[in-house]
Coordinates of C-alpha atoms and ligand atoms in Angstrom, one line a residue:
X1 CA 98.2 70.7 96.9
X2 CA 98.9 72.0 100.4
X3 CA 96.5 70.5 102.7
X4 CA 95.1 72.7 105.5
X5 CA 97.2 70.3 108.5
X6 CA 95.4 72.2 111.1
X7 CA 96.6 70.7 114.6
X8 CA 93.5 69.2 116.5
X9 CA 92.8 72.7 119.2
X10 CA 91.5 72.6 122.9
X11 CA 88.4 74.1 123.8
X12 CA 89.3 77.3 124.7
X13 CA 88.2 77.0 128.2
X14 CA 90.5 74.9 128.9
X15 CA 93.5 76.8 127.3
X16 CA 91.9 80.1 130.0
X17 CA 92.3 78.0 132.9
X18 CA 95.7 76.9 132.0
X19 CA 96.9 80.5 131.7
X20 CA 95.2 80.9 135.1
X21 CA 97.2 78.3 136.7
X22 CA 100.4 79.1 134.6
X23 CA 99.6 82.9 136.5
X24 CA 99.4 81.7 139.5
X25 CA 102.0 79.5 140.1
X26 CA 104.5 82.8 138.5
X27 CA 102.8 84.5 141.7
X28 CA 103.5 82.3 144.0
X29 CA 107.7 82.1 142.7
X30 CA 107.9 85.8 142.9
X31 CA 106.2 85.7 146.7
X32 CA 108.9 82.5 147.4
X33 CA 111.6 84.7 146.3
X34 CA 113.5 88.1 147.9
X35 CA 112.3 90.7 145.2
X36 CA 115.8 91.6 144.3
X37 CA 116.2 88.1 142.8
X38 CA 113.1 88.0 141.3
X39 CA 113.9 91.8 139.4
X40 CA 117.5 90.8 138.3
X41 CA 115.8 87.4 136.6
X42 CA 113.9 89.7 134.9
X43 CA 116.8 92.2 134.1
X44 CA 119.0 89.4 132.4
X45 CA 115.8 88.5 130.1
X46 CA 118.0 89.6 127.2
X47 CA 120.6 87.2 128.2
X48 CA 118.6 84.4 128.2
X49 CA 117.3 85.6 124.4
X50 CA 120.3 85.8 122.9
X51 CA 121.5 82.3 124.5
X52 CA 118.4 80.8 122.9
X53 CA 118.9 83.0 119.8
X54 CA 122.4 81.9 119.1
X55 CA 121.8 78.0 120.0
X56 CA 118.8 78.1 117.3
X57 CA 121.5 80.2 115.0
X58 CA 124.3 77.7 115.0
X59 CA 121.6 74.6 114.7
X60 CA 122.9 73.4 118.0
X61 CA 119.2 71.9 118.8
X62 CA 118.9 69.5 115.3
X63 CA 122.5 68.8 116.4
X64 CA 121.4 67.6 119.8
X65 CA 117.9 66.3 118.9
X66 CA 119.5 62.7 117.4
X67 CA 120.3 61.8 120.8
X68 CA 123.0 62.5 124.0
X69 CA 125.7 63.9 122.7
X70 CA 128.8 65.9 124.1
X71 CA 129.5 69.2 124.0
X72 CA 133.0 68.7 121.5
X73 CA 130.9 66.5 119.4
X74 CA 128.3 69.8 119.4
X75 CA 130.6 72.3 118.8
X76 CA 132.3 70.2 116.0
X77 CA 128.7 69.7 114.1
X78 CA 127.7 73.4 114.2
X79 CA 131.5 74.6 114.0
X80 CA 131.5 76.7 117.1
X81 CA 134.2 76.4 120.3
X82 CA 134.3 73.4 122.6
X83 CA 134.2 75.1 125.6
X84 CA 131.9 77.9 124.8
X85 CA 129.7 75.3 123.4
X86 CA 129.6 73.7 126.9
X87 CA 129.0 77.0 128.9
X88 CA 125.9 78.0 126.0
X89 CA 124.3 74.2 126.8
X90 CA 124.9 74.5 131.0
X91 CA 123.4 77.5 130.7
X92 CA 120.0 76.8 128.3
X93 CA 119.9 73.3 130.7
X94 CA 119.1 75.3 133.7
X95 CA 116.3 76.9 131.5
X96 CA 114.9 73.8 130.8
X97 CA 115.8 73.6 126.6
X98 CA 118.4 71.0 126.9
X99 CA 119.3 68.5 129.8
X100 CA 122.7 67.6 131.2
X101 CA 122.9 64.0 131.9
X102 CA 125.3 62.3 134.3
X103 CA 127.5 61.2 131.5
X104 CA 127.8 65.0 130.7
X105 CA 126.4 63.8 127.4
X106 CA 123.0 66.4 126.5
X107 CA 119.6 66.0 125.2
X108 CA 117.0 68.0 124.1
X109 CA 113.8 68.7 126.2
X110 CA 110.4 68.6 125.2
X111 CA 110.5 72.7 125.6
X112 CA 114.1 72.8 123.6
X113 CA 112.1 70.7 120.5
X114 CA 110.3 74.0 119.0
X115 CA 114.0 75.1 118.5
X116 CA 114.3 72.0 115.9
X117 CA 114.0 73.1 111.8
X118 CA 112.5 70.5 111.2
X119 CA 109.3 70.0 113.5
X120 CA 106.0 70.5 112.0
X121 CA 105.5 73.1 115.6
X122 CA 108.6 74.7 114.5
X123 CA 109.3 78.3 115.8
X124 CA 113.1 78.6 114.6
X125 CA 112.5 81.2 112.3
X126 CA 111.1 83.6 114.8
X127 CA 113.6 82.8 117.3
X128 CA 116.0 83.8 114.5
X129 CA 114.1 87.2 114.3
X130 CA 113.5 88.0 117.6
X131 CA 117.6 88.1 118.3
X132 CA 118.5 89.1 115.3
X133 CA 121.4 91.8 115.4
X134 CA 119.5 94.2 113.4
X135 CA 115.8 93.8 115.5
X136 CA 117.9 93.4 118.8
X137 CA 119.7 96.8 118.0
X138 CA 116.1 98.3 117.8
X139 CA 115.4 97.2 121.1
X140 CA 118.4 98.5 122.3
X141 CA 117.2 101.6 121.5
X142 CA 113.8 101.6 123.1
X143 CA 115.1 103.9 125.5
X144 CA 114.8 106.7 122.4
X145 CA 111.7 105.0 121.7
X146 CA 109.8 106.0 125.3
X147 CA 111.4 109.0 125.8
X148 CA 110.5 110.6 121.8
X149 CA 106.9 108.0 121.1
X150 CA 108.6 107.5 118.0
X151 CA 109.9 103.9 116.8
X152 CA 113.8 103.2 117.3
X153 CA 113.8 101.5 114.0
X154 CA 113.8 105.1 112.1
X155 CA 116.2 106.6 114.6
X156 CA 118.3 104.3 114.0
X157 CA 118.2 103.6 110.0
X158 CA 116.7 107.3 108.9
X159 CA 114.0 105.3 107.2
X160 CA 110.6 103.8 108.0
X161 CA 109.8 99.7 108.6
X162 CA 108.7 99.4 105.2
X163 CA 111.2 101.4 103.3
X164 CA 113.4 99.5 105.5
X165 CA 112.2 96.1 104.6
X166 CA 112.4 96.9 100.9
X167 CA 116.3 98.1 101.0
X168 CA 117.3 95.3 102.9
X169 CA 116.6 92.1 101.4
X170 CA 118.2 89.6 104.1
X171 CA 116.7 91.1 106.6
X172 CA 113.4 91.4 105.1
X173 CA 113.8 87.5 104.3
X174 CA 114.6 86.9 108.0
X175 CA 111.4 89.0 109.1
X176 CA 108.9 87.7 106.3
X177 CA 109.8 83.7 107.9
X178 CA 109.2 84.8 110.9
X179 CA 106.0 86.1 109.9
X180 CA 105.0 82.9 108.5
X181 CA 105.8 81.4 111.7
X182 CA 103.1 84.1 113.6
X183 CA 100.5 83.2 110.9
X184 CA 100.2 79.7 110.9
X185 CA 100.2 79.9 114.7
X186 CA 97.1 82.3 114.2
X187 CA 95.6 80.8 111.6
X188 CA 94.2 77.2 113.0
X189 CA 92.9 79.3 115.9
X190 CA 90.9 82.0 114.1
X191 CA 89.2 79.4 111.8
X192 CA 88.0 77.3 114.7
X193 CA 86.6 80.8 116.1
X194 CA 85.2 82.4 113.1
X195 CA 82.6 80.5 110.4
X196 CA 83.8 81.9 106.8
X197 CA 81.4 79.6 104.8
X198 CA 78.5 82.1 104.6
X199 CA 80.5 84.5 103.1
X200 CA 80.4 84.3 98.8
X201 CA 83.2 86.8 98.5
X202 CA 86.0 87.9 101.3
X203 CA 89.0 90.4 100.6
X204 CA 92.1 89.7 102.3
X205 CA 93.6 93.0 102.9
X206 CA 97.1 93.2 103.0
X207 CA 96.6 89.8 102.7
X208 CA 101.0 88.9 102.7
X209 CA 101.4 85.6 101.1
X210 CA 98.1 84.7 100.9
X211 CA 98.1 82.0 103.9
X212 CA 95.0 82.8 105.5
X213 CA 93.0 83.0 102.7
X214 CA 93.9 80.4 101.2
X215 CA 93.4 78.2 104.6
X216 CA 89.6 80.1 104.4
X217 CA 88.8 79.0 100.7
X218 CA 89.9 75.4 101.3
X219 CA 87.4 75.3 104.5
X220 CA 84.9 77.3 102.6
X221 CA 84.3 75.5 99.0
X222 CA 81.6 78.1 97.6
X223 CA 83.9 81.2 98.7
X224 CA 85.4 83.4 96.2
X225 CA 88.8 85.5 97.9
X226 CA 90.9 88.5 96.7
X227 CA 94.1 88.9 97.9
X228 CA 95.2 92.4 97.9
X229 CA 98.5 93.8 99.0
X230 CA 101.8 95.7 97.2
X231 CA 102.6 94.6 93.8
X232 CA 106.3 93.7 95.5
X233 CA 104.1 91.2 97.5
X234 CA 101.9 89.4 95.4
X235 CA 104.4 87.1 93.1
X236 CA 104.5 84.9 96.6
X237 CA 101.3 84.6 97.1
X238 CA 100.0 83.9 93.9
X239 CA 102.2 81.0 93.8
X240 CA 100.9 80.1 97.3
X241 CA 97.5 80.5 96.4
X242 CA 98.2 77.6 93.3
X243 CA 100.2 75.6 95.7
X244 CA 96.7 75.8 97.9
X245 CA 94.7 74.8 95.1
X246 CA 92.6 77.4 95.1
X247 CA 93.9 79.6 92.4
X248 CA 90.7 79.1 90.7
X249 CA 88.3 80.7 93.5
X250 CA 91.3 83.7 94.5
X251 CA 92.1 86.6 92.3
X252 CA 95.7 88.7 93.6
X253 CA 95.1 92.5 93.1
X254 CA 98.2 94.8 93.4
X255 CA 97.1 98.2 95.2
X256 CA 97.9 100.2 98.1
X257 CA 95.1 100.5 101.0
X258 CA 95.6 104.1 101.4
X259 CA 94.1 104.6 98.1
X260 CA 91.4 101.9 98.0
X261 CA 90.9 98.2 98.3
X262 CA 88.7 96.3 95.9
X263 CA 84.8 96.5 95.8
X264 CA 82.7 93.3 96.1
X265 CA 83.6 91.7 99.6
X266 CA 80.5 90.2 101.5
X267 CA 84.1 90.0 104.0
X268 CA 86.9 92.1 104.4
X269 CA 89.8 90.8 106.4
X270 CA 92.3 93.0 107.6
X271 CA 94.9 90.8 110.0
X272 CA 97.7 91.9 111.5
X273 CA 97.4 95.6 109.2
X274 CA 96.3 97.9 112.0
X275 CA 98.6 97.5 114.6
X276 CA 101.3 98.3 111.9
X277 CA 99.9 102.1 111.7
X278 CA 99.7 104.8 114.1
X279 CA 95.7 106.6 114.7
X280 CA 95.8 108.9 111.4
X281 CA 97.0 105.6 109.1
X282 CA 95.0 103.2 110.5
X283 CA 91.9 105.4 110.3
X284 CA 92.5 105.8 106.1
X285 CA 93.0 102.4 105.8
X286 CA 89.5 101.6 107.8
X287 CA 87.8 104.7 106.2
X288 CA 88.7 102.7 102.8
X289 CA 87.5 99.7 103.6
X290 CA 83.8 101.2 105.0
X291 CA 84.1 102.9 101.7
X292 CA 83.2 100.3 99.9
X293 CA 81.3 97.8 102.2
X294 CA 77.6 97.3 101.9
X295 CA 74.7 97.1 104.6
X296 CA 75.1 93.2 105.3
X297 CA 78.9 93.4 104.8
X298 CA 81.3 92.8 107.4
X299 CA 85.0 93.4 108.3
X300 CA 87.3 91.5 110.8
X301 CA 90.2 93.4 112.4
X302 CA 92.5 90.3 113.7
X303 CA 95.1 91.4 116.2
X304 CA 96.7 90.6 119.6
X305 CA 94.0 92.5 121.4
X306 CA 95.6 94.2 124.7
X307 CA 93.1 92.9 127.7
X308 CA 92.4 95.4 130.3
X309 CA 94.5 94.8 133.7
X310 CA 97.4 93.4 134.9
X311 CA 96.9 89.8 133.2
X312 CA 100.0 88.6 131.4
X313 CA 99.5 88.7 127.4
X314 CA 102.1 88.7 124.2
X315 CA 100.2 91.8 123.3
X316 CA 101.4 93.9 126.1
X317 CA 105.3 92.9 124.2
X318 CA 103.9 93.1 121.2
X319 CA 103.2 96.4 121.3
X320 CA 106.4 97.5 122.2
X321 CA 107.6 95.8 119.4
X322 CA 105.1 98.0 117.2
X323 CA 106.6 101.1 119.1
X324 CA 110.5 100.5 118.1
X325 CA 109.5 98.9 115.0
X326 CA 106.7 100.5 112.8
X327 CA 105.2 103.1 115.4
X328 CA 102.2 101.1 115.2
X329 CA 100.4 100.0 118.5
X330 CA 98.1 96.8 120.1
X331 CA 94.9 98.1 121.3
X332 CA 92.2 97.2 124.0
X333 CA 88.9 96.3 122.7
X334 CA 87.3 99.5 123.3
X335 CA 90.4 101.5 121.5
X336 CA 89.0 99.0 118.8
X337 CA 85.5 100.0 119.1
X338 CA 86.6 103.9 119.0
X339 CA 88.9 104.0 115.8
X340 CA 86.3 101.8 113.8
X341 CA 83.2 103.9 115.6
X342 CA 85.6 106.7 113.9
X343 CA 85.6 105.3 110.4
X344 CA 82.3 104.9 110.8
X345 CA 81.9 101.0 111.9
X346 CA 80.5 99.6 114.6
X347 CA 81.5 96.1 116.4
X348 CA 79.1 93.3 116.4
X349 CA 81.4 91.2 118.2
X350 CA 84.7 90.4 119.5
X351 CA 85.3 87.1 119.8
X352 CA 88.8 85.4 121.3
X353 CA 90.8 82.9 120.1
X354 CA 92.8 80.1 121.4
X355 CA 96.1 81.8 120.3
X356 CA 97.3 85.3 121.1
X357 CA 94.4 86.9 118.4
X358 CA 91.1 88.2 118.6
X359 CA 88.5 88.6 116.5
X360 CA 86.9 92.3 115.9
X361 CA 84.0 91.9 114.1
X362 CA 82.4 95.2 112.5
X363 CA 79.6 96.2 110.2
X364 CA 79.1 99.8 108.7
X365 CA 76.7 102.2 111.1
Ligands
SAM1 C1 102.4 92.5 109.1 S1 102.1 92.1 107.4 C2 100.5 91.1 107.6 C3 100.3 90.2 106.4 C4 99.1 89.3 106.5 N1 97.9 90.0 106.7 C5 99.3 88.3 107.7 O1 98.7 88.5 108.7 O2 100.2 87.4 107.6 C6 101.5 93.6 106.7 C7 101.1 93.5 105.2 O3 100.7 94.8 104.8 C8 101.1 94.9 103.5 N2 101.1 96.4 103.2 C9 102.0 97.3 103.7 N3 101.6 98.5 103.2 C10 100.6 98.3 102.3 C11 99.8 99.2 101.5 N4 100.1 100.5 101.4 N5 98.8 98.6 100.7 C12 98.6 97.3 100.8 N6 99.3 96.4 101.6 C13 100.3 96.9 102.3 C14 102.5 94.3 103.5 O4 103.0 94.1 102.2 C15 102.3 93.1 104.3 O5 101.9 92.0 103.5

């Protein structure tokens, strides 16, 4: 059985004042430098992800993680060119992921160890998304994609994200790990924040592979859960859910949420759904869940909420990546409150997280 491993999580005080520090001391580089330098550093972002990229690609940071080790015995591991090899480490030393020693030999850093496949904290497989040919020429295009409001994905493949995703298995499988990879780092977080064990029976909606609610149900012995998404989906996470051991408390029901989800949930969960849909979608799919929620039931809409202001957050990215990608969006808190006040919910609560989620909690009005 797959045990629930949840790292042990800061308070999330703590974790705020960090990010106020972190803040500040960006402010205080940008005032220490003449703003053209500080602009082109940011202009030649996309260098710096494909470097990273193409390093994690080529397994260049399991190569180096044994110990120092030169850059010909580097390039002969991953079967890539000496020299190129060399100018790809010099470069990703002076950002910190590897470190050039005065033998010449290189290690990796503490930051470069994420990179590793085989770390429990492992983020390689969205690394291997994020500069992925095919996701990288989307935001290529996301010139198209501010100019028209429309994603670049469809300009450029004639098709939407999903239909997409279904033709194109490799890249599907490249998107689904990375998925994985943005779920476990949300889920530890949200079930610190959020006490399931009240609830007798929650609906995962759109529920993917099942991870969350099957991290729920093993915190929550007395829980019943449904996991609903596409028929396409649910092999996985039927196989999950008996991996889990909870099989025997969590049904998988095939359906689409623009028709209906399944009656009975004290909970309804719908994470990381809404942001996928523009306004009209995202108000059938919440129109469907109030449709068959009762008096005491609740719903939880778990996204990258954007906060208001100037403060740096993943969500302000993120939903660019929903605009060249799905044509979906990240929302404030109060563009929360008004497309579930429109579906005719109301939020009881929004509650943060240690990671980049939130928590909108809603009941019917
Ligand atoms: C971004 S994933 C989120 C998955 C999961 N909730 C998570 O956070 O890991 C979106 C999910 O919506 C599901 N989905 C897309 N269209 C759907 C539909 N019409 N009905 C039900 N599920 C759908 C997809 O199969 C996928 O599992």
């Amino acid at each position: 059985m797959i045990g629930l491993g949840l790292p042990r999580l800061p308070p999330i005080g703590i974790v705020r004042a960090v990010e106020g520090v972190r803040g500040a001391l960006i402010k205080l580089t940008h005032w220490l430098a003449p703003a053209p330098v500080n602009v082109l550093e940011l202009a030649t972002g996309s260098w710096v992800t494909q470097a990273v990229y193409t390093a994690t690609k080529l397994g260049i940071p399991d190569a180096v993680a044994g110990g120092p080790i030169d850059a010909q015995r580097v390039a002969e591991k991953v079967g890539a060119d000496a020299d190129a090899t060399l100018r790809l480490l010099r470069a990703l030393s002076a950002k910190s992921v590897f470190r050039e020693r005065r033998d010449g030999r290189f290690e990796l850093t503490s930051l470069g160890q994420p990179l590793r496949s085989d770390t429990p904290n492992s983020v390689r497989a969205l690394v291997l998304m994020i500069g992925h040919p095919v996701h990288w020429e989307h935001w290529g295009d996301l010139l198209y994609a501010v100019q028209s409001g429309k994603p670049s994905l469809e300009h450029l493949r004639g098709v939407s994200a999903f239909e997409f995703f279904e033709e194109n298995e490799e890249v599907a499988e490249v998107f689904n790990d990375a998925m994985t990879v943005t779920s476990e780092m949300v889920i530890g977080p949200v079930l610190a924040a959020y006490d399931f064990t009240p609830y007798r029976s929650i609906v995962d909606v759109g529920g993917g592979h099942g991870r969350l609610l099957a991290a729920i149900l093993q915190k929550a012995p007395d829980t019943r859960g449904v996991l609903f998404d596409l028929e396409s989906v649910l092999p996985g996470g039927r196989d999950y859910l008996v991996e889990a051991g909870v099989a025997d408390r969590a049904t998988a029901v095939a359906g689409s949420f623009f028709d209906a989800v399944p009656q009975g949930g004290e909970l309804y969960i719908l994470k990381n759904i809404i942001h996928d849909w523009p306004e009209a979608q995202a108000l059938d799919i919440l129109r469907n869940v109030r449709a068959v929620m009762g008096k005491q039931s609740r719903v939880l809409v778990i996204e990258a909420v954007v906060p208001e202001g100037n403060s740096p957050h993943v969500s302000k990215w993120l939903n660019l990546e929903m605009l060249i990608q799905t044509g979906g969006r990240e929302r404030t808190a109060a563009q929360y409150a008004d497309l579930l006040h429109a579906a005719g919910l109301e939020v009881t609560r929004v509650l943060p997280t240690i990671g980049p989620a939130s928590i909108v909690e809603a009941a019917v009005r």
